Amino acid sequence: MTMLQVSIVVPCFNESEVIRTFHKALITALEPTRQTFEICYVDDGSNDRTRGHLSDLARMDPRVRYTSFSRNFGKEAAMLAGLRMSRGDAVVLMDADLQHPPELVPRMLELHRHGYDQVIAQRDRAGENALRTALSLAYYRLVRRCMEVHVVDGAGDFRLLSRRAVNSVLSLPESNRFSKGIFSWIGFDTASFTYRNVQRAAGHSKWGGRNLLNYGIDGLLSFNSRPLRLAIHTGLCLFLSALVYALWIIMNVALNGVDAPGYTTLMTAVVALSGIQLATLGIIGEYVGRIYHEAKRRPHYVVRETNETRAAFPAGGPSSTTVAQARSEP
Ligand code: UDP
Ligand code: MG
């Protein structure tokens, strides 16, 4: 039996305008490599015709598989579903909007053949809005200082992972997933090359200001506890300043006598205690936050249908809830 060599994982959310063009471009890039491949599309609860297009593509081409979510769960969940679906020896993650040029995939495969477990295609920031570039650069500077893992500007999700790298990514059970951090955390030999940034072929970006902000916060929080530790540091600073303040008041009392009895003790106790309380709250918050997230143990996504379930229930089919329950991941 020949081993499936390459899986391409493509998360798609409302990409009906571009998905067929993307598919054609991808096939054109992959066929000359003479490798066996599959394309795993994940429809992230699109509300346009994306799901219809994917099921048509799967019907026409046996190399196409797809999973469709019951609602929009976000790109992280879609990538996770794609990685779980993939069976290839190497897996390439890419966007559906042609911002990740399919013609770069053969080059990634070539580098993988040279023994690299991760191959990153890193984009430059050509043609990007100046404000977004400035904000991103500031964010990455902050991340480099705060995170325990190394995250590179421009090194996004367009990358190839070897089977053992995929297995390592899948072995991380956390619910709050931040792929950029996870890819860096798993390690392995990594090669990267830069390509010129391209604008999306059609449709529009789903990353508005608020989404980007939340993504950024997710990234900072899911890979370290330093923001919470800030509360502890603030508490300690307060405590120290309370000590200095207390000393100053005590000196004042010693030199000039008491002007309001009880005031000194009261102020010192209030300020010092609030400092300690804030520090303790920070410590407890750090633990509770972690326990809360992991204790829910919710699946990362709920599946509405896949090309396999669709083939199994052609006409009418079971209700989408049955399928969703049947296919939801543990
Ligand atoms: N995407 C997704 N779920 C989402 C948002 C985006 O699966 O909730 C997919 C989207 O279809 C595309 C990729 O993630 O294939 C990148 O999204 P987008 O182009 O909107 O992001 P940008 O390139 O602007 O960062
Ligand atoms: Mg894009």
GROMACS .gro file of C-alpha atoms and ligand atoms in nm:
model
  356
    1MET     CA    1   0.000   0.000   0.000
    2THR     CA    2   0.139   0.340  -0.088
    3MET     CA    3   0.146   0.582   0.198
    4LEU     CA    4  -0.044   0.906   0.147
    5GLN     CA    5   0.233   1.162   0.117
    6VAL     CA    6   0.072   1.502   0.158
    7SER     CA    7  -0.240   1.643   0.327
    8ILE     CA    8  -0.339   2.002   0.269
    9VAL     CA    9  -0.553   2.147   0.551
   10VAL     CA   10  -0.764   2.449   0.458
   11PRO     CA   11  -0.992   2.628   0.709
   12CYS     CA   12  -1.267   2.816   0.527
   13PHE     CA   13  -1.514   3.067   0.663
   14ASN     CA   14  -1.740   3.236   0.407
   15GLU     CA   15  -1.501   3.177   0.119
   16SER     CA   16  -1.756   3.089  -0.152
   17GLU     CA   17  -1.621   3.363  -0.382
   18VAL     CA   18  -1.271   3.224  -0.389
   19ILE     CA   19  -1.286   2.856  -0.293
   20ARG     CA   20  -1.311   2.713  -0.644
   21THR     CA   21  -1.031   2.935  -0.780
   22PHE     CA   22  -0.822   2.832  -0.480
   23HIS     CA   23  -0.894   2.465  -0.539
   24LYS     CA   24  -0.793   2.488  -0.905
   25ALA     CA   25  -0.472   2.672  -0.819
   26LEU     CA   26  -0.389   2.416  -0.551
   27ILE     CA   27  -0.443   2.118  -0.781
   28THR     CA   28  -0.232   2.288  -1.050
   29ALA     CA   29   0.049   2.333  -0.799
   30LEU     CA   30   0.026   1.983  -0.650
   31GLU     CA   31  -0.014   1.757  -0.953
   32PRO     CA   32   0.333   1.820  -1.103
   33THR     CA   33   0.496   1.714  -0.772
   34ARG     CA   34   0.381   1.357  -0.848
   35GLN     CA   35   0.305   1.301  -0.479
   36THR     CA   36  -0.011   1.136  -0.351
   37PHE     CA   37  -0.218   1.398  -0.174
   38GLU     CA   38  -0.552   1.474  -0.010
   39ILE     CA   39  -0.712   1.811   0.056
   40CYS     CA   40  -0.893   1.847   0.390
   41TYR     CA   41  -1.126   2.144   0.383
   42VAL     CA   42  -1.286   2.256   0.709
   43ASP     CA   43  -1.594   2.475   0.674
   44ASP     CA   44  -1.602   2.683   0.990
   45GLY     CA   45  -1.979   2.732   1.000
   46SER     CA   46  -1.996   2.954   0.691
   47ASN     CA   47  -2.328   3.117   0.616
   48ASP     CA   48  -2.269   3.152   0.243
   49ARG     CA   49  -2.235   2.879  -0.023
   50THR     CA   50  -1.898   2.749   0.100
   51ARG     CA   51  -2.035   2.419   0.234
   52GLY     CA   52  -2.218   2.352  -0.093
   53HIS     CA   53  -1.899   2.416  -0.292
   54LEU     CA   54  -1.700   2.184  -0.068
   55SER     CA   55  -1.949   1.900  -0.097
   56ASP     CA   56  -1.948   1.944  -0.478
   57LEU     CA   57  -1.567   1.937  -0.484
   58ALA     CA   58  -1.565   1.623  -0.265
   59ARG     CA   59  -1.814   1.453  -0.496
   60MET     CA   60  -1.609   1.533  -0.807
   61ASP     CA   61  -1.265   1.455  -0.666
   62PRO     CA   62  -1.193   1.163  -0.429
   63ARG     CA   63  -0.883   1.343  -0.306
   64VAL     CA   64  -1.106   1.606  -0.145
   65ARG     CA   65  -1.249   1.556   0.205
   66TYR     CA   66  -1.434   1.807   0.412
   67THR     CA   67  -1.577   1.866   0.758
   68SER     CA   68  -1.838   2.129   0.826
   69PHE     CA   69  -1.896   2.284   1.171
   70SER     CA   70  -2.238   2.351   1.322
   71ARG     CA   71  -2.142   2.717   1.369
   72ASN     CA   72  -1.840   2.943   1.350
   73PHE     CA   73  -1.588   2.812   1.603
   74GLY     CA   74  -1.289   3.016   1.484
   75LYS     CA   75  -0.984   2.941   1.277
   76GLU     CA   76  -0.798   2.769   1.561
   77ALA     CA   77  -1.074   2.509   1.596
   78ALA     CA   78  -1.090   2.468   1.218
   79MET     CA   79  -0.717   2.406   1.195
   80LEU     CA   80  -0.738   2.153   1.477
   81ALA     CA   81  -1.019   1.967   1.299
   82GLY     CA   82  -0.815   1.969   0.977
   83LEU     CA   83  -0.508   1.830   1.151
   84ARG     CA   84  -0.721   1.555   1.308
   85MET     CA   85  -0.862   1.467   0.967
   86SER     CA   86  -0.526   1.463   0.791
   87ARG     CA   87  -0.362   1.129   0.713
   88GLY     CA   88  -0.060   1.239   0.510
   89ASP     CA   89   0.304   1.199   0.594
   90ALA     CA   90   0.341   1.578   0.566
   91VAL     CA   91   0.063   1.826   0.636
   92VAL     CA   92   0.046   2.177   0.490
   93LEU     CA   93  -0.180   2.434   0.659
   94MET     CA   94  -0.300   2.713   0.435
   95ASP     CA   95  -0.570   2.981   0.399
   96ALA     CA   96  -0.839   2.955   0.134
   97ASP     CA   97  -0.813   3.315   0.014
   98LEU     CA   98  -0.499   3.265  -0.201
   99GLN     CA   99  -0.296   3.480   0.038
  100HIS     CA  100  -0.089   3.167   0.090
  101PRO     CA  101   0.026   3.101  -0.268
  102PRO     CA  102  -0.020   2.731  -0.358
  103GLU     CA  103   0.284   2.748  -0.589
  104LEU     CA  104   0.502   2.764  -0.275
  105VAL     CA  105   0.386   2.420  -0.156
  106PRO     CA  106   0.632   2.223  -0.377
  107ARG     CA  107   0.918   2.426  -0.227
  108MET     CA  108   0.794   2.342   0.123
  109LEU     CA  109   0.777   1.973   0.031
  110GLU     CA  110   1.132   1.992  -0.104
  111LEU     CA  111   1.258   2.134   0.227
  112HIS     CA  112   1.064   1.865   0.414
  113ARG     CA  113   1.244   1.601   0.207
  114HIS     CA  114   1.569   1.748   0.334
  115GLY     CA  115   1.463   1.646   0.684
  116TYR     CA  116   1.282   1.949   0.826
  117ASP     CA  117   0.981   1.875   1.044
  118GLN     CA  118   0.844   2.226   1.015
  119VAL     CA  119   0.871   2.447   0.709
  120ILE     CA  120   0.740   2.800   0.755
  121ALA     CA  121   0.655   3.028   0.466
  122GLN     CA  122   0.692   3.370   0.619
  123ARG     CA  123   0.529   3.668   0.455
  124ASP     CA  124   0.665   4.021   0.447
  125ARG     CA  125   0.428   4.310   0.513
  126ALA     CA  126   0.415   4.455   0.159
  127GLY     CA  127   0.091   4.638   0.081
  128GLU     CA  128  -0.047   4.617   0.433
  129ASN     CA  129  -0.223   4.902   0.610
  130ALA     CA  130   0.044   5.110   0.792
  131LEU     CA  131  -0.151   5.118   1.119
  132ARG     CA  132  -0.193   4.740   1.125
  133THR     CA  133   0.179   4.692   1.051
  134ALA     CA  134   0.275   4.926   1.335
  135LEU     CA  135   0.034   4.756   1.579
  136SER     CA  136   0.156   4.409   1.478
  137LEU     CA  137   0.520   4.505   1.522
  138ALA     CA  138   0.445   4.650   1.867
  139TYR     CA  139   0.252   4.335   1.959
  140TYR     CA  140   0.534   4.103   1.856
  141ARG     CA  141   0.780   4.310   2.055
  142LEU     CA  142   0.554   4.271   2.359
  143VAL     CA  143   0.507   3.898   2.294
  144ARG     CA  144   0.882   3.842   2.267
  145ARG     CA  145   0.925   3.995   2.612
  146CYS     CA  146   0.631   3.818   2.774
  147MET     CA  147   0.612   3.469   2.625
  148GLU     CA  148   0.817   3.169   2.706
  149VAL     CA  149   0.801   3.053   2.343
  150HIS     CA  150   0.947   3.232   2.043
  151VAL     CA  151   0.690   3.374   1.801
  152VAL     CA  152   0.815   3.538   1.482
  153ASP     CA  153   0.644   3.830   1.309
  154GLY     CA  154   0.501   3.724   0.972
  155ALA     CA  155   0.536   3.353   1.050
  156GLY     CA  156   0.168   3.270   1.047
  157ASP     CA  157  -0.018   2.950   0.986
  158PHE     CA  158   0.116   2.884   0.637
  159ARG     CA  159   0.347   2.600   0.720
  160LEU     CA  160   0.427   2.237   0.662
  161LEU     CA  161   0.435   1.994   0.952
  162SER     CA  162   0.576   1.644   0.942
  163ARG     CA  163   0.357   1.363   1.074
  164ARG     CA  164   0.542   1.354   1.405
  165ALA     CA  165   0.506   1.733   1.441
  166VAL     CA  166   0.130   1.699   1.374
  167ASN     CA  167   0.107   1.423   1.634
  168SER     CA  168   0.284   1.645   1.884
  169VAL     CA  169   0.044   1.933   1.814
  170LEU     CA  170  -0.253   1.698   1.855
  171SER     CA  171  -0.115   1.562   2.180
  172LEU     CA  172  -0.160   1.902   2.347
  173PRO     CA  173  -0.506   1.885   2.503
  174GLU     CA  174  -0.551   2.249   2.605
  175SER     CA  175  -0.880   2.418   2.528
  176ASN     CA  176  -0.733   2.762   2.476
  177ARG     CA  177  -0.536   2.704   2.161
  178PHE     CA  178  -0.292   2.954   2.019
  179SER     CA  179  -0.131   2.779   1.723
  180LYS     CA  180   0.155   3.021   1.675
  181GLY     CA  181   0.268   2.943   2.028
  182ILE     CA  182   0.197   2.570   1.999
  183PHE     CA  183   0.399   2.534   1.676
  184SER     CA  184   0.691   2.704   1.840
  185TRP     CA  185   0.651   2.506   2.162
  186ILE     CA  186   0.670   2.163   1.996
  187GLY     CA  187   1.015   2.243   1.855
  188PHE     CA  188   1.176   2.012   1.591
  189ASP     CA  189   1.402   2.124   1.306
  190THR     CA  190   1.247   2.422   1.136
  191ALA     CA  191   1.324   2.585   0.803
  192SER     CA  192   1.168   2.907   0.683
  193PHE     CA  193   1.167   3.125   0.375
  194THR     CA  194   1.008   3.459   0.299
  195TYR     CA  195   0.755   3.538   0.029
  196ARG     CA  196   0.596   3.860  -0.084
  197ASN     CA  197   0.266   3.935   0.086
  198VAL     CA  198  -0.037   3.916  -0.145
  199GLN     CA  199  -0.383   4.058  -0.093
  200ARG     CA  200  -0.675   3.817  -0.067
  201ALA     CA  201  -0.818   3.718  -0.407
  202ALA     CA  202  -1.185   3.787  -0.323
  203GLY     CA  203  -1.418   3.820  -0.024
  204HIS     CA  204  -1.297   4.004   0.283
  205SER     CA  205  -1.084   3.940   0.590
  206LYS     CA  206  -1.264   3.810   0.899
  207TRP     CA  207  -1.012   3.970   1.129
  208GLY     CA  208  -1.159   4.301   1.230
  209GLY     CA  209  -0.997   4.512   1.502
  210ARG     CA  210  -1.181   4.339   1.787
  211ASN     CA  211  -1.105   3.984   1.666
  212LEU     CA  212  -0.740   4.071   1.625
  213LEU     CA  213  -0.732   4.222   1.973
  214ASN     CA  214  -0.893   3.912   2.125
  215TYR     CA  215  -0.654   3.688   1.933
  216GLY     CA  216  -0.365   3.892   2.067
  217ILE     CA  217  -0.492   3.867   2.424
  218ASP     CA  218  -0.548   3.492   2.380
  219GLY     CA  219  -0.192   3.457   2.266
  220LEU     CA  220  -0.055   3.642   2.562
  221LEU     CA  221  -0.269   3.458   2.816
  222SER     CA  222  -0.254   3.104   2.685
  223PHE     CA  223   0.121   3.081   2.683
  224ASN     CA  224   0.215   3.234   3.013
  225SER     CA  225   0.081   3.371   3.337
  226ARG     CA  226   0.270   3.697   3.331
  227PRO     CA  227  -0.033   3.929   3.300
  228LEU     CA  228  -0.168   3.779   3.621
  229ARG     CA  229   0.172   3.795   3.772
  230LEU     CA  230   0.154   4.169   3.708
  231ALA     CA  231  -0.119   4.182   3.976
  232ILE     CA  232   0.118   4.013   4.216
  233HIS     CA  233   0.394   4.258   4.131
  234THR     CA  234   0.158   4.554   4.175
  235GLY     CA  235   0.054   4.416   4.513
  236LEU     CA  236   0.414   4.378   4.622
  237CYS     CA  237   0.499   4.729   4.503
  238LEU     CA  238   0.204   4.864   4.699
  239PHE     CA  239   0.314   4.672   5.002
  240LEU     CA  240   0.668   4.810   4.980
  241SER     CA  241   0.547   5.166   4.931
  242ALA     CA  242   0.317   5.118   5.232
  243LEU     CA  243   0.622   5.018   5.435
  244VAL     CA  244   0.811   5.328   5.326
  245TYR     CA  245   0.505   5.541   5.395
  246ALA     CA  246   0.465   5.385   5.739
  247LEU     CA  247   0.828   5.453   5.821
  248TRP     CA  248   0.788   5.812   5.710
  249ILE     CA  249   0.478   5.861   5.928
  250ILE     CA  250   0.642   5.692   6.226
  251MET     CA  251   0.946   5.918   6.189
  252ASN     CA  252   0.716   6.218   6.167
  253VAL     CA  253   0.536   6.108   6.482
  254ALA     CA  254   0.865   6.053   6.666
  255LEU     CA  255   0.997   6.394   6.569
  256ASN     CA  256   0.685   6.609   6.583
  257GLY     CA  257   0.452   6.419   6.813
  258VAL     CA  258   0.105   6.278   6.743
  259ASP     CA  259  -0.147   6.510   6.579
  260ALA     CA  260  -0.435   6.262   6.522
  261PRO     CA  261  -0.428   5.955   6.746
  262GLY     CA  262  -0.476   5.622   6.565
  263TYR     CA  263  -0.438   5.773   6.217
  264THR     CA  264  -0.088   5.637   6.158
  265THR     CA  265  -0.168   5.280   6.247
  266LEU     CA  266  -0.492   5.287   6.051
  267MET     CA  267  -0.339   5.418   5.729
  268THR     CA  268  -0.045   5.181   5.745
  269ALA     CA  269  -0.269   4.882   5.803
  270VAL     CA  270  -0.512   4.976   5.522
  271VAL     CA  271  -0.245   5.034   5.258
  272ALA     CA  272  -0.029   4.738   5.356
  273LEU     CA  273  -0.322   4.501   5.375
  274SER     CA  274  -0.464   4.604   5.037
  275GLY     CA  275  -0.123   4.540   4.885
  276ILE     CA  276  -0.106   4.193   5.030
  277GLN     CA  277  -0.467   4.122   4.933
  278LEU     CA  278  -0.407   4.223   4.572
  279ALA     CA  279  -0.101   4.002   4.555
  280THR     CA  280  -0.291   3.707   4.698
  281LEU     CA  281  -0.585   3.764   4.464
  282GLY     CA  282  -0.342   3.756   4.173
  283ILE     CA  283  -0.205   3.421   4.285
  284ILE     CA  284  -0.551   3.269   4.335
  285GLY     CA  285  -0.675   3.417   4.005
  286GLU     CA  286  -0.388   3.252   3.825
  287TYR     CA  287  -0.488   2.909   3.949
  288VAL     CA  288  -0.866   2.953   3.919
  289GLY     CA  289  -0.838   3.082   3.561
  290ARG     CA  290  -0.648   2.774   3.456
  291ILE     CA  291  -0.872   2.530   3.637
  292TYR     CA  292  -1.191   2.695   3.504
  293HIS     CA  293  -1.085   2.666   3.143
  294GLU     CA  294  -0.960   2.315   3.153
  295ALA     CA  295  -1.233   2.183   3.388
  296LYS     CA  296  -1.508   2.256   3.134
  297ARG     CA  297  -1.352   2.004   2.896
  298ARG     CA  298  -1.575   2.114   2.612
  299PRO     CA  299  -1.502   1.986   2.266
  300HIS     CA  300  -1.326   2.241   2.049
  301TYR     CA  301  -1.602   2.227   1.789
  302VAL     CA  302  -1.920   2.047   1.686
  303VAL     CA  303  -1.938   1.884   1.343
  304ARG     CA  304  -2.252   1.928   1.132
  305GLU     CA  305  -2.146   1.701   0.847
  306THR     CA  306  -1.850   1.556   0.664
  307ASN     CA  307  -1.826   1.409   0.316
  308GLU     CA  308  -1.843   1.065   0.483
  309THR     CA  309  -2.167   1.136   0.675
  310ARG     CA  310  -2.314   1.299   0.369
  311ALA     CA  311  -2.237   0.992   0.162
  312ALA     CA  312  -2.386   0.773   0.436
  313PHE     CA  313  -2.715   0.965   0.453
  314PRO     CA  314  -2.778   1.087   0.099
  315ALA     CA  315  -3.145   1.183   0.087
  316GLY     CA  316  -3.312   1.354   0.380
  317GLY     CA  317  -3.046   1.223   0.618
  318PRO     CA  318  -3.059   1.238   0.996
  319SER     CA  319  -3.125   1.569   1.165
  320SER     CA  320  -2.819   1.787   1.188
  321THR     CA  321  -2.824   1.757   1.568
  322THR     CA  322  -2.791   1.379   1.549
  323VAL     CA  323  -2.495   1.413   1.319
  324ALA     CA  324  -2.350   1.688   1.534
  325GLN     CA  325  -2.375   1.473   1.845
  326ALA     CA  326  -2.251   1.168   1.669
  327ARG     CA  327  -1.947   1.346   1.533
  328SER     CA  328  -1.854   1.587   1.811
  329GLU     CA  329  -1.501   1.524   1.926
  330PRO     CA  330  -1.436   1.401   2.280
  331UDP     N1  331  -1.112   3.151   0.890
  331UDP     C1  332  -1.181   3.050   0.956
  331UDP     N2  333  -1.260   3.085   1.062
  331UDP     C2  334  -1.274   3.213   1.105
  331UDP     C3  335  -1.201   3.315   1.037
  331UDP     C4  336  -1.122   3.280   0.931
  331UDP     O1  337  -1.170   2.933   0.921
  331UDP     O2  338  -1.349   3.237   1.201
  331UDP     C5  339  -1.028   3.115   0.773
  331UDP     C6  340  -1.056   3.193   0.647
  331UDP     O3  341  -1.156   3.133   0.569
  331UDP     C7  342  -0.923   3.191   0.576
  331UDP     C8  343  -0.823   3.192   0.692
  331UDP     O4  344  -0.894   3.147   0.807
  331UDP     O5  345  -0.904   3.072   0.501
  331UDP     C9  346  -0.766   3.330   0.717
  331UDP     O6  347  -0.871   3.422   0.737
  331UDP     P1  348  -0.866   3.571   0.680
  331UDP     O7  349  -0.819   3.572   0.539
  331UDP     O8  350  -0.999   3.632   0.707
  331UDP     O9  351  -0.756   3.635   0.776
  331UDP     P2  352  -0.635   3.734   0.734
  331UDP    O10  353  -0.568   3.673   0.616
  331UDP    O11  354  -0.699   3.864   0.704
  331UDP    O12  355  -0.548   3.735   0.857
  332MG      MG  356  -0.649   3.621   0.447
   0.00000   0.00000   0.00000
